[in-house]
PDB file of C-alpha atoms in Angstrom:
ATOM      1  CA  UNK A   1      52.789 245.816 169.558  1.00 88.00           C
ATOM      2  CA  UNK A   2      54.511 247.156 166.750  1.00 94.00           C
ATOM      3  CA  UNK A   3      57.800 244.997 168.144  1.00 95.00           C
ATOM      4  CA  UNK A   4      54.931 242.342 168.388  1.00 94.00           C
ATOM      5  CA  UNK A   5      53.938 241.785 165.065  1.00 95.00           C
ATOM      6  CA  UNK A   6      57.499 242.970 163.353  1.00 96.00           C
ATOM      7  CA  UNK A   7      57.980 239.502 165.086  1.00 95.00           C
ATOM      8  CA  UNK A   8      55.611 237.110 163.949  1.00 94.00           C
ATOM      9  CA  UNK A   9      52.995 237.771 166.147  1.00 93.00           C
ATOM     10  CA  UNK A  10      50.142 238.147 163.947  1.00 94.00           C
ATOM     11  CA  UNK A  11      46.462 240.437 165.192  1.00 95.00           C
ATOM     12  CA  UNK A  12      43.247 240.338 163.858  1.00 96.00           C
ATOM     13  CA  UNK A  13      40.792 243.509 165.435  1.00 96.00           C
ATOM     14  CA  UNK A  14      37.138 243.419 164.796  1.00 97.00           C
ATOM     15  CA  UNK A  15      35.232 246.431 165.359  1.00 96.00           C
ATOM     16  CA  UNK A  16      31.551 247.678 165.800  1.00 96.00           C
ATOM     17  CA  UNK A  17      31.110 249.790 162.275  1.00 98.00           C
ATOM     18  CA  UNK A  18      31.530 253.442 163.440  1.00 97.00           C
ATOM     19  CA  UNK A  19      29.586 254.478 160.366  1.00 96.00           C
ATOM     20  CA  UNK A  20      27.064 252.074 161.005  1.00 97.00           C
ATOM     21  CA  UNK A  21      23.648 251.717 162.955  1.00 97.00           C
ATOM     22  CA  UNK A  22      24.496 248.606 165.511  1.00 96.00           C
ATOM     23  CA  UNK A  23      26.953 251.518 167.534  1.00 96.00           C
ATOM     24  CA  UNK A  24      24.287 253.743 167.781  1.00 95.00           C
ATOM     25  CA  UNK A  25      21.991 251.689 169.095  1.00 93.00           C
ATOM     26  CA  UNK A  26      24.390 250.979 171.044  1.00 92.00           C
ATOM     27  CA  UNK A  27      25.508 254.102 172.735  1.00 92.00           C
ATOM     28  CA  UNK A  28      21.751 254.644 172.900  1.00 90.00           C
ATOM     29  CA  UNK A  29      21.875 251.114 174.808  1.00 87.00           C
ATOM     30  CA  UNK A  30      24.662 252.833 177.436  1.00 85.00           C
ATOM     31  CA  UNK A  31      23.606 256.625 177.398  1.00 85.00           C
ATOM     32  CA  UNK A  32      25.021 258.365 175.394  1.00 86.00           C
ATOM     33  CA  UNK A  33      24.333 260.936 173.554  1.00 82.00           C
ATOM     34  CA  UNK A  34      27.057 262.301 172.473  1.00 89.00           C
ATOM     35  CA  UNK A  35      28.689 260.172 169.757  1.00 93.00           C
ATOM     36  CA  UNK A  36      31.110 258.370 172.812  1.00 93.00           C
ATOM     37  CA  UNK A  37      31.511 255.278 171.445  1.00 93.00           C
ATOM     38  CA  UNK A  38      31.771 255.946 167.782  1.00 96.00           C
ATOM     39  CA  UNK A  39      34.361 258.539 168.341  1.00 96.00           C
ATOM     40  CA  UNK A  40      36.631 256.047 170.801  1.00 95.00           C
ATOM     41  CA  UNK A  41      35.624 253.317 167.883  1.00 96.00           C
ATOM     42  CA  UNK A  42      37.314 255.580 165.317  1.00 98.00           C
ATOM     43  CA  UNK A  43      40.466 255.987 167.012  1.00 98.00           C
ATOM     44  CA  UNK A  44      41.526 252.991 167.558  1.00 97.00           C
ATOM     45  CA  UNK A  45      40.833 252.123 164.214  1.00 98.00           C
ATOM     46  CA  UNK A  46      43.348 254.973 163.445  1.00 98.00           C
ATOM     47  CA  UNK A  47      45.882 253.267 165.728  1.00 98.00           C
ATOM     48  CA  UNK A  48      46.014 250.595 164.510  1.00 97.00           C
ATOM     49  CA  UNK A  49      46.589 251.581 160.738  1.00 97.00           C
ATOM     50  CA  UNK A  50      48.976 254.282 161.171  1.00 97.00           C
ATOM     51  CA  UNK A  51      50.670 251.238 163.120  1.00 97.00           C
ATOM     52  CA  UNK A  52      50.500 248.772 160.317  1.00 97.00           C
ATOM     53  CA  UNK A  53      51.774 251.740 157.719  1.00 97.00           C
ATOM     54  CA  UNK A  54      55.318 252.519 159.552  1.00 97.00           C
ATOM     55  CA  UNK A  55      55.710 248.006 160.008  1.00 97.00           C
ATOM     56  CA  UNK A  56      57.746 246.209 157.554  1.00 97.00           C
ATOM     57  CA  UNK A  57      56.372 245.294 154.796  1.00 96.00           C
ATOM     58  CA  UNK A  58      56.295 242.139 155.785  1.00 95.00           C
ATOM     59  CA  UNK A  59      54.871 242.698 159.560  1.00 97.00           C
ATOM     60  CA  UNK A  60      51.937 244.569 157.842  1.00 97.00           C
ATOM     61  CA  UNK A  61      50.090 241.628 155.642  1.00 95.00           C
ATOM     62  CA  UNK A  62      49.973 240.129 159.873  1.00 96.00           C
ATOM     63  CA  UNK A  63      47.887 243.579 161.287  1.00 97.00           C
ATOM     64  CA  UNK A  64      44.285 243.496 159.879  1.00 97.00           C
ATOM     65  CA  UNK A  65      41.346 245.502 161.058  1.00 97.00           C
ATOM     66  CA  UNK A  66      38.280 245.203 159.987  1.00 97.00           C
ATOM     67  CA  UNK A  67      34.226 246.626 160.574  1.00 98.00           C
ATOM     68  CA  UNK A  68      31.174 244.918 161.144  1.00 97.00           C
ATOM     69  CA  UNK A  69      27.379 245.940 162.070  1.00 98.00           C
ATOM     70  CA  UNK A  70      25.968 243.955 163.863  1.00 96.00           C
ATOM     71  CA  UNK A  71      24.423 243.888 167.356  1.00 92.00           C
ATOM     72  CA  UNK A  72      27.624 243.478 169.939  1.00 89.00           C
ATOM     73  CA  UNK A  73      27.783 240.722 172.259  1.00 91.00           C
ATOM     74  CA  UNK A  74      31.252 239.651 173.360  1.00 92.00           C
ATOM     75  CA  UNK A  75      34.083 241.322 173.633  1.00 92.00           C
ATOM     76  CA  UNK A  76      36.387 238.307 172.193  1.00 94.00           C
ATOM     77  CA  UNK A  77      40.561 238.144 172.522  1.00 95.00           C
ATOM     78  CA  UNK A  78      42.001 235.196 171.003  1.00 94.00           C
ATOM     79  CA  UNK A  79      46.013 234.397 172.338  1.00 92.00           C
ATOM     80  CA  UNK A  80      48.317 231.886 170.516  1.00 90.00           C
ATOM     81  CA  UNK A  81      45.366 229.465 169.443  1.00 91.00           C
ATOM     82  CA  UNK A  82      44.808 228.517 173.134  1.00 94.00           C
ATOM     83  CA  UNK A  83      43.256 230.893 174.869  1.00 96.00           C
ATOM     84  CA  UNK A  84      40.057 232.956 174.924  1.00 96.00           C
ATOM     85  CA  UNK A  85      38.757 236.298 177.176  1.00 95.00           C
ATOM     86  CA  UNK A  86      34.896 236.938 176.731  1.00 94.00           C
ATOM     87  CA  UNK A  87      33.143 239.964 178.265  1.00 93.00           C
ATOM     88  CA  UNK A  88      29.644 239.691 177.648  1.00 92.00           C
ATOM     89  CA  UNK A  89      27.901 243.562 176.565  1.00 89.00           C
ATOM     90  CA  UNK A  90      25.446 243.617 179.015  1.00 88.00           C
ATOM     91  CA  UNK A  91      22.543 245.775 178.782  1.00 82.00           C
ATOM     92  CA  UNK A  92      22.765 249.057 180.140  1.00 74.00           C
ATOM     93  CA  UNK A  93      25.726 248.004 180.740  1.00 73.00           C
ATOM     94  CA  UNK A  94      29.934 249.265 179.894  1.00 68.00           C
ATOM     95  CA  UNK A  95      32.081 246.572 178.709  1.00 67.00           C
ATOM     96  CA  UNK A  96      34.392 247.048 181.524  1.00 73.00           C
ATOM     97  CA  UNK A  97      31.405 246.779 184.096  1.00 81.00           C
ATOM     98  CA  UNK A  98      30.772 243.431 182.680  1.00 87.00           C
ATOM     99  CA  UNK A  99      32.583 240.247 183.850  1.00 91.00           C
ATOM    100  CA  UNK A 100      35.443 238.066 182.136  1.00 93.00           C
ATOM    101  CA  UNK A 101      35.661 234.946 181.914  1.00 94.00           C
ATOM    102  CA  UNK A 102      38.336 232.223 180.375  1.00 96.00           C
ATOM    103  CA  UNK A 103      38.406 228.889 178.190  1.00 96.00           C
ATOM    104  CA  UNK A 104      40.384 227.147 176.753  1.00 96.00           C
ATOM    105  CA  UNK A 105      41.297 225.120 174.341  1.00 95.00           C
ATOM    106  CA  UNK A 106      41.095 221.371 174.610  1.00 93.00           C
ATOM    107  CA  UNK A 107      41.629 218.780 172.537  1.00 91.00           C
ATOM    108  CA  UNK A 108      38.956 218.273 171.251  1.00 91.00           C
ATOM    109  CA  UNK A 109      38.317 220.744 169.853  1.00 86.00           C
ATOM    110  CA  UNK A 110      34.750 221.146 171.462  1.00 91.00           C
ATOM    111  CA  UNK A 111      33.659 223.912 174.054  1.00 94.00           C
ATOM    112  CA  UNK A 112      34.006 227.278 174.446  1.00 95.00           C
ATOM    113  CA  UNK A 113      36.926 228.276 172.946  1.00 96.00           C
ATOM    114  CA  UNK A 114      35.433 226.287 169.925  1.00 96.00           C
ATOM    115  CA  UNK A 115      32.333 228.550 169.852  1.00 96.00           C
ATOM    116  CA  UNK A 116      34.099 231.395 171.126  1.00 96.00           C
ATOM    117  CA  UNK A 117      36.067 231.289 168.449  1.00 96.00           C
ATOM    118  CA  UNK A 118      33.500 230.463 165.966  1.00 96.00           C
ATOM    119  CA  UNK A 119      32.005 233.481 166.575  1.00 96.00           C
ATOM    120  CA  UNK A 120      34.794 235.922 165.943  1.00 96.00           C
ATOM    121  CA  UNK A 121      35.439 234.174 162.344  1.00 97.00           C
ATOM    122  CA  UNK A 122      31.708 234.337 161.217  1.00 97.00           C
ATOM    123  CA  UNK A 123      31.613 237.760 162.080  1.00 97.00           C
ATOM    124  CA  UNK A 124      35.206 238.925 160.509  1.00 97.00           C
ATOM    125  CA  UNK A 125      34.343 236.796 157.283  1.00 97.00           C
ATOM    126  CA  UNK A 126      30.532 239.081 157.497  1.00 97.00           C
ATOM    127  CA  UNK A 127      32.899 242.265 158.569  1.00 97.00           C
ATOM    128  CA  UNK A 128      34.135 244.653 155.940  1.00 97.00           C
ATOM    129  CA  UNK A 129      38.407 245.178 155.703  1.00 97.00           C
ATOM    130  CA  UNK A 130      40.123 248.765 157.489  1.00 96.00           C
TER     131      UNK A 130
END
């Protein structure tokens, strides 16, 4: 991943706030009582912030991490401004047990890609940078 970012890739990673209420609600919904999701989320954030510190100053600006504290609805991955991988968070189901959908950007700027791109950017703008 470091090589990709050093070579010009931009990465924005948005996580549920491990200190927030939404992650606790999700843990309860998934049946965890031991802060499992909170611990995993903290670890993921730490991995990315450590990586950012090891990058060149120019590349550091291309790796952004933020958190938000709202009900989680989707795992959204936007790739190369053209492909969106969408995974809904279902009640009482882990993310890996949910279906995965692909949406491609179309020339009209409408459709599923545009919808999920807007959802991501809206959450990002309401989030807090780490």
